Short mmCIF file of C-alpha atoms in Angstrom, two decimals:
data_model
loop_
_atom_site.label_atom_id
_atom_site.label_comp_id
_atom_site.label_asym_id
_atom_site.label_seq_id
_atom_site.Cartn_x
_atom_site.Cartn_y
_atom_site.Cartn_z
CA GLY A 13 13.43 -3.42 8.01
CA ALA A 14 10.18 -4.43 9.81
CA VAL A 15 8.49 -7.58 8.59
CA VAL A 16 4.87 -8.28 8.38
CA SER A 17 3.46 -11.71 7.28
CA GLN A 18 0.05 -12.66 6.02
CA HIS A 19 -1.47 -16.03 5.69
CA PRO A 20 -2.68 -17.57 3.68
CA SER A 21 -1.11 -16.07 0.55
CA TRP A 22 -3.80 -17.16 -1.50
CA VAL A 23 -7.17 -18.98 -0.94
CA ILE A 24 -9.97 -20.33 -3.00
CA CYS A 25 -13.32 -20.94 -1.33
CA LYS A 26 -16.94 -21.57 -2.39
CA SER A 27 -19.62 -18.86 -2.48
CA GLY A 28 -21.09 -18.61 1.14
CA THR A 29 -18.47 -19.77 3.08
CA SER A 30 -16.15 -17.54 5.36
CA VAL A 31 -12.42 -17.02 4.96
CA LYS A 32 -10.02 -15.66 7.67
CA ILE A 33 -6.79 -13.65 6.73
CA GLU A 34 -4.01 -13.15 9.31
CA CYS A 35 -1.79 -10.28 9.42
CA ARG A 36 1.29 -10.79 11.85
CA SER A 37 3.94 -8.27 12.82
CA LEU A 38 7.18 -10.55 13.04
CA ASP A 39 9.68 -8.31 14.88
CA PHE A 40 7.79 -5.62 16.21
CA GLN A 41 4.51 -4.64 17.95
CA ALA A 42 1.54 -2.83 16.29
CA THR A 43 -1.02 -1.19 18.13
CA THR A 44 -2.48 -0.14 14.88
CA MET A 45 -2.79 -1.94 11.67
CA PHE A 46 -4.53 -1.18 8.39
CA TRP A 47 -6.36 -3.52 5.99
CA TYR A 48 -6.64 -2.60 2.02
CA ARG A 49 -8.20 -3.85 -0.81
CA GLN A 50 -6.45 -3.97 -4.01
CA PHE A 51 -8.51 -4.72 -7.55
CA PRO A 52 -6.51 -5.73 -10.61
CA LYS A 53 -4.53 -2.84 -11.96
CA GLN A 54 -5.87 -0.47 -9.68
CA SER A 55 -4.89 1.43 -6.42
CA LEU A 56 -5.12 0.10 -2.61
CA MET A 57 -8.34 1.24 -0.99
CA LEU A 58 -8.32 1.51 2.67
CA MET A 59 -10.99 -0.88 4.26
CA ALA A 60 -10.45 -0.41 7.87
CA THR A 61 -8.10 0.59 10.72
CA SER A 62 -7.49 -2.24 13.32
CA ASN A 63 -6.84 -1.01 16.89
CA GLU A 64 -5.33 -3.57 19.36
CA GLY A 65 -8.10 -3.95 22.15
CA SER A 66 -10.84 -1.94 20.36
CA LYS A 67 -13.16 -2.21 17.61
CA ALA A 68 -11.90 -1.45 14.06
CA THR A 69 -12.81 1.73 12.36
CA TYR A 70 -14.21 0.96 8.85
CA GLU A 71 -14.12 3.41 5.92
CA GLN A 72 -17.55 4.48 4.25
CA GLY A 73 -19.14 1.69 2.22
CA VAL A 74 -17.26 -1.12 4.09
CA GLU A 75 -19.79 -3.44 5.71
CA LYS A 76 -18.29 -4.17 9.20
CA ASP A 77 -20.77 -7.38 9.34
CA LYS A 78 -19.15 -8.71 6.49
CA PHE A 79 -15.52 -8.16 6.90
CA LEU A 80 -15.01 -8.76 10.67
CA ILE A 81 -11.47 -7.50 12.15
CA ASN A 82 -10.14 -8.69 15.18
CA HIS A 83 -7.12 -7.44 16.78
CA ALA A 84 -6.38 -9.42 19.73
CA SER A 85 -2.72 -8.83 20.05
CA LEU A 86 0.00 -6.48 19.49
CA THR A 87 1.34 -8.59 16.50
CA LEU A 88 -1.90 -10.02 15.29
CA SER A 89 -4.80 -8.74 13.27
CA THR A 90 -7.38 -10.91 11.50
CA LEU A 91 -9.96 -10.11 8.69
CA THR A 92 -12.58 -12.48 8.32
CA VAL A 93 -14.52 -12.44 5.16
CA THR A 94 -18.09 -13.93 5.85
CA SER A 95 -20.46 -15.68 3.61
CA ALA A 96 -18.11 -14.63 0.69
CA HIS A 97 -19.46 -13.99 -2.66
CA PRO A 98 -17.41 -13.66 -6.04
CA GLU A 99 -17.31 -9.70 -6.00
CA ASP A 100 -15.57 -9.98 -2.84
CA SER A 101 -12.69 -11.84 -4.92
CA SER A 102 -9.63 -9.51 -4.55
CA PHE A 103 -6.33 -9.00 -3.27
CA TYR A 104 -6.40 -8.17 0.70
CA ILE A 105 -3.14 -6.25 1.92
CA CYS A 106 -2.39 -5.49 5.56
CA SER A 107 -0.06 -3.05 6.71
CA ALA A 108 1.21 -2.30 10.29
CA ASN A 109 3.30 0.55 11.59
CA SER A 110 6.84 0.70 13.26
CA GLN A 111 8.78 3.77 13.74
CA MET A 112 6.99 6.09 11.84
CA THR A 113 6.63 3.90 8.52
CA GLN A 114 3.84 1.68 7.33
CA TYR A 115 5.02 -1.88 6.48
CA PHE A 116 2.81 -4.04 4.36
CA GLY A 117 2.32 -7.66 4.13
CA PRO A 118 2.75 -9.64 0.86
CA GLY A 119 -1.00 -9.76 0.55
CA THR A 120 -3.73 -12.26 0.22
CA ARG A 121 -5.30 -13.27 -3.09
CA LEU A 122 -9.02 -14.38 -2.43
CA THR A 123 -10.98 -16.07 -5.13
CA VAL A 124 -14.52 -16.88 -4.59
CA LEU A 125 -16.25 -19.42 -6.76
CA GLY B 15 -10.31 15.28 0.70
CA ASP B 16 -6.70 14.79 0.18
CA SER B 17 -5.51 12.78 -3.02
CA VAL B 18 -2.68 11.59 -5.17
CA THR B 19 -2.30 11.79 -8.78
CA GLN B 20 0.10 9.78 -10.70
CA MET B 21 1.00 9.75 -14.64
CA GLU B 22 -0.91 7.02 -16.36
CA GLY B 23 1.02 3.93 -17.24
CA PRO B 24 2.14 1.57 -18.44
CA VAL B 25 5.69 3.09 -18.75
CA THR B 26 8.08 0.88 -20.93
CA LEU B 27 11.74 1.97 -21.13
CA SER B 28 14.86 0.37 -22.51
CA GLU B 29 17.67 -0.82 -20.04
CA GLU B 30 19.85 2.13 -18.76
CA ALA B 31 17.33 4.87 -19.86
CA PHE B 32 16.00 7.71 -17.68
CA LEU B 33 13.02 7.33 -15.82
CA THR B 34 10.56 9.91 -14.44
CA ILE B 35 7.23 9.09 -12.92
CA ASN B 36 5.11 12.01 -12.07
CA CYS B 37 3.17 12.51 -8.82
CA THR B 38 1.03 15.50 -7.61
CA TYR B 39 -0.96 15.73 -4.55
CA THR B 40 -3.86 17.57 -3.22
CA ALA B 41 -3.89 18.02 0.54
CA THR B 42 -5.13 20.38 3.35
CA GLY B 43 -2.24 20.19 5.38
CA TYR B 44 1.46 19.26 4.97
CA PRO B 45 1.68 15.39 4.73
CA SER B 46 4.71 13.19 4.56
CA LEU B 47 5.01 11.74 1.08
CA PHE B 48 6.16 8.16 -0.10
CA TRP B 49 6.99 5.96 -2.95
CA TYR B 50 6.17 2.38 -2.72
CA VAL B 51 7.12 -0.52 -5.31
CA GLN B 52 5.13 -3.43 -5.89
CA TYR B 53 6.84 -6.19 -7.58
CA PRO B 54 5.07 -9.00 -9.43
CA GLY B 55 3.04 -11.35 -6.96
CA GLU B 56 4.17 -9.51 -4.06
CA GLY B 57 2.90 -6.78 -1.37
CA LEU B 58 4.41 -3.26 -1.36
CA GLN B 59 7.85 -2.26 -0.14
CA LEU B 60 8.72 1.09 0.97
CA LEU B 61 11.04 2.63 -1.78
CA LEU B 62 11.73 6.27 -0.26
CA LYS B 63 9.98 8.98 1.79
CA ALA B 64 9.98 12.65 2.47
CA THR B 65 8.72 14.36 5.40
CA LYS B 66 8.84 18.08 4.81
CA ALA B 67 9.18 20.55 1.93
CA ASP B 68 12.32 20.44 -0.03
CA ASP B 69 13.22 16.90 1.33
CA LYS B 70 14.85 14.44 -0.75
CA GLY B 71 14.13 10.68 -0.41
CA SER B 72 16.65 8.35 -2.24
CA ASN B 73 17.00 4.72 -2.41
CA LYS B 74 18.62 2.27 -4.71
CA GLY B 75 19.24 4.98 -7.47
CA PHE B 76 15.78 6.16 -7.29
CA GLU B 77 15.27 9.87 -6.06
CA ALA B 78 12.18 12.10 -5.29
CA THR B 79 12.09 15.60 -4.12
CA TYR B 80 9.18 16.98 -1.76
CA ARG B 81 8.18 20.05 -3.71
CA LYS B 82 5.57 22.29 -1.82
CA GLU B 83 5.15 25.00 -4.63
CA THR B 84 4.35 22.52 -7.22
CA THR B 85 2.81 20.11 -4.85
CA SER B 86 4.79 17.28 -6.39
CA PHE B 87 7.00 14.36 -5.57
CA HIS B 88 8.23 13.17 -8.92
CA LEU B 89 10.27 9.82 -8.89
CA GLU B 90 13.48 9.81 -10.86
CA LYS B 91 16.14 7.17 -11.73
CA GLY B 92 19.23 7.92 -13.83
CA SER B 93 19.69 4.42 -15.31
CA VAL B 94 16.83 1.72 -15.02
CA GLN B 95 17.50 -1.91 -15.04
CA VAL B 96 15.22 -4.64 -16.03
CA SER B 97 14.76 -5.82 -12.30
CA ASP B 98 13.14 -2.48 -11.79
CA SER B 99 10.11 -3.54 -13.57
CA ALA B 100 7.20 -3.10 -11.03
CA VAL B 101 4.26 -1.03 -10.23
CA TYR B 102 4.91 2.41 -8.39
CA PHE B 103 2.77 3.81 -5.97
CA CYS B 104 3.00 7.49 -4.75
CA ALA B 105 1.43 7.95 -1.50
CA LEU B 106 0.73 10.55 1.27
CA THR B 107 -0.05 10.60 4.94
CA TYR B 108 -0.15 13.05 7.60
CA GLN B 109 1.10 10.97 10.88
CA PRO B 110 3.23 8.51 9.58
CA GLY B 111 2.82 5.53 11.73
CA ASN B 112 -0.48 6.59 12.95
CA THR B 113 -2.81 7.18 9.97
CA PRO B 114 -3.43 5.36 6.87
CA LEU B 115 -1.80 6.12 3.50
CA VAL B 116 -3.86 7.45 0.56
CA PHE B 117 -2.42 6.05 -2.59
CA GLY B 118 -2.30 7.04 -6.25
CA LYS B 119 -3.76 4.57 -8.68
CA GLY B 120 0.12 3.17 -9.53
CA THR B 121 2.26 3.57 -12.43
CA ARG B 122 3.52 0.03 -14.03
CA LEU B 123 6.83 0.33 -15.44
CA SER B 124 8.38 -2.29 -17.90
CA VAL B 125 12.00 -2.32 -18.49
CA ILE B 126 13.18 -4.15 -21.49
CA ALA B 127 16.75 -5.47 -22.08
#
């Protein structure tokens, strides 16, 4: 099946700094990628839809200036958490579509101190 | 809006026991239905799917049948193994590959030897 990777797998940062998370489709091209956030023992919540070559579409309640998404190529989408705070600590998961199926990355655990 | 409801966990079973995880959905149309599995520390993996009523998805001994009349997609396995211990998510979407998934809250399964 299709493979989606994320980097880094985990990151610890100080409050106020910015963190960039990469999502790559390794063996296919994806015009659309999705970013989800997962809190401990909870389900995945969609944050935004990332479209190659255009602006991302954010879900209600997600601050687009705080969670910057760039889908610069057909195999790469990035999520930058700007001026991170402890409440941004979470598990961030991306997904990409291939042949009518959504494939998920392994996730990135962000801890903001 | 559309939603997915799963049975509350955690579910603890002995090895070789029969597994059922209930999933019901609320949707305005006729979505495709999915089960994803998340092993500890990993991202989500597609377990099985069904795209229309009465379809049965199956994989690795797991099965689920799309029941339109009861708006359900219950996951079953005849004999669970310790390696099946994971969190299972039921999800739906209308255009697989183009639209994001709506997830249930997940059900944690622990299988003991």
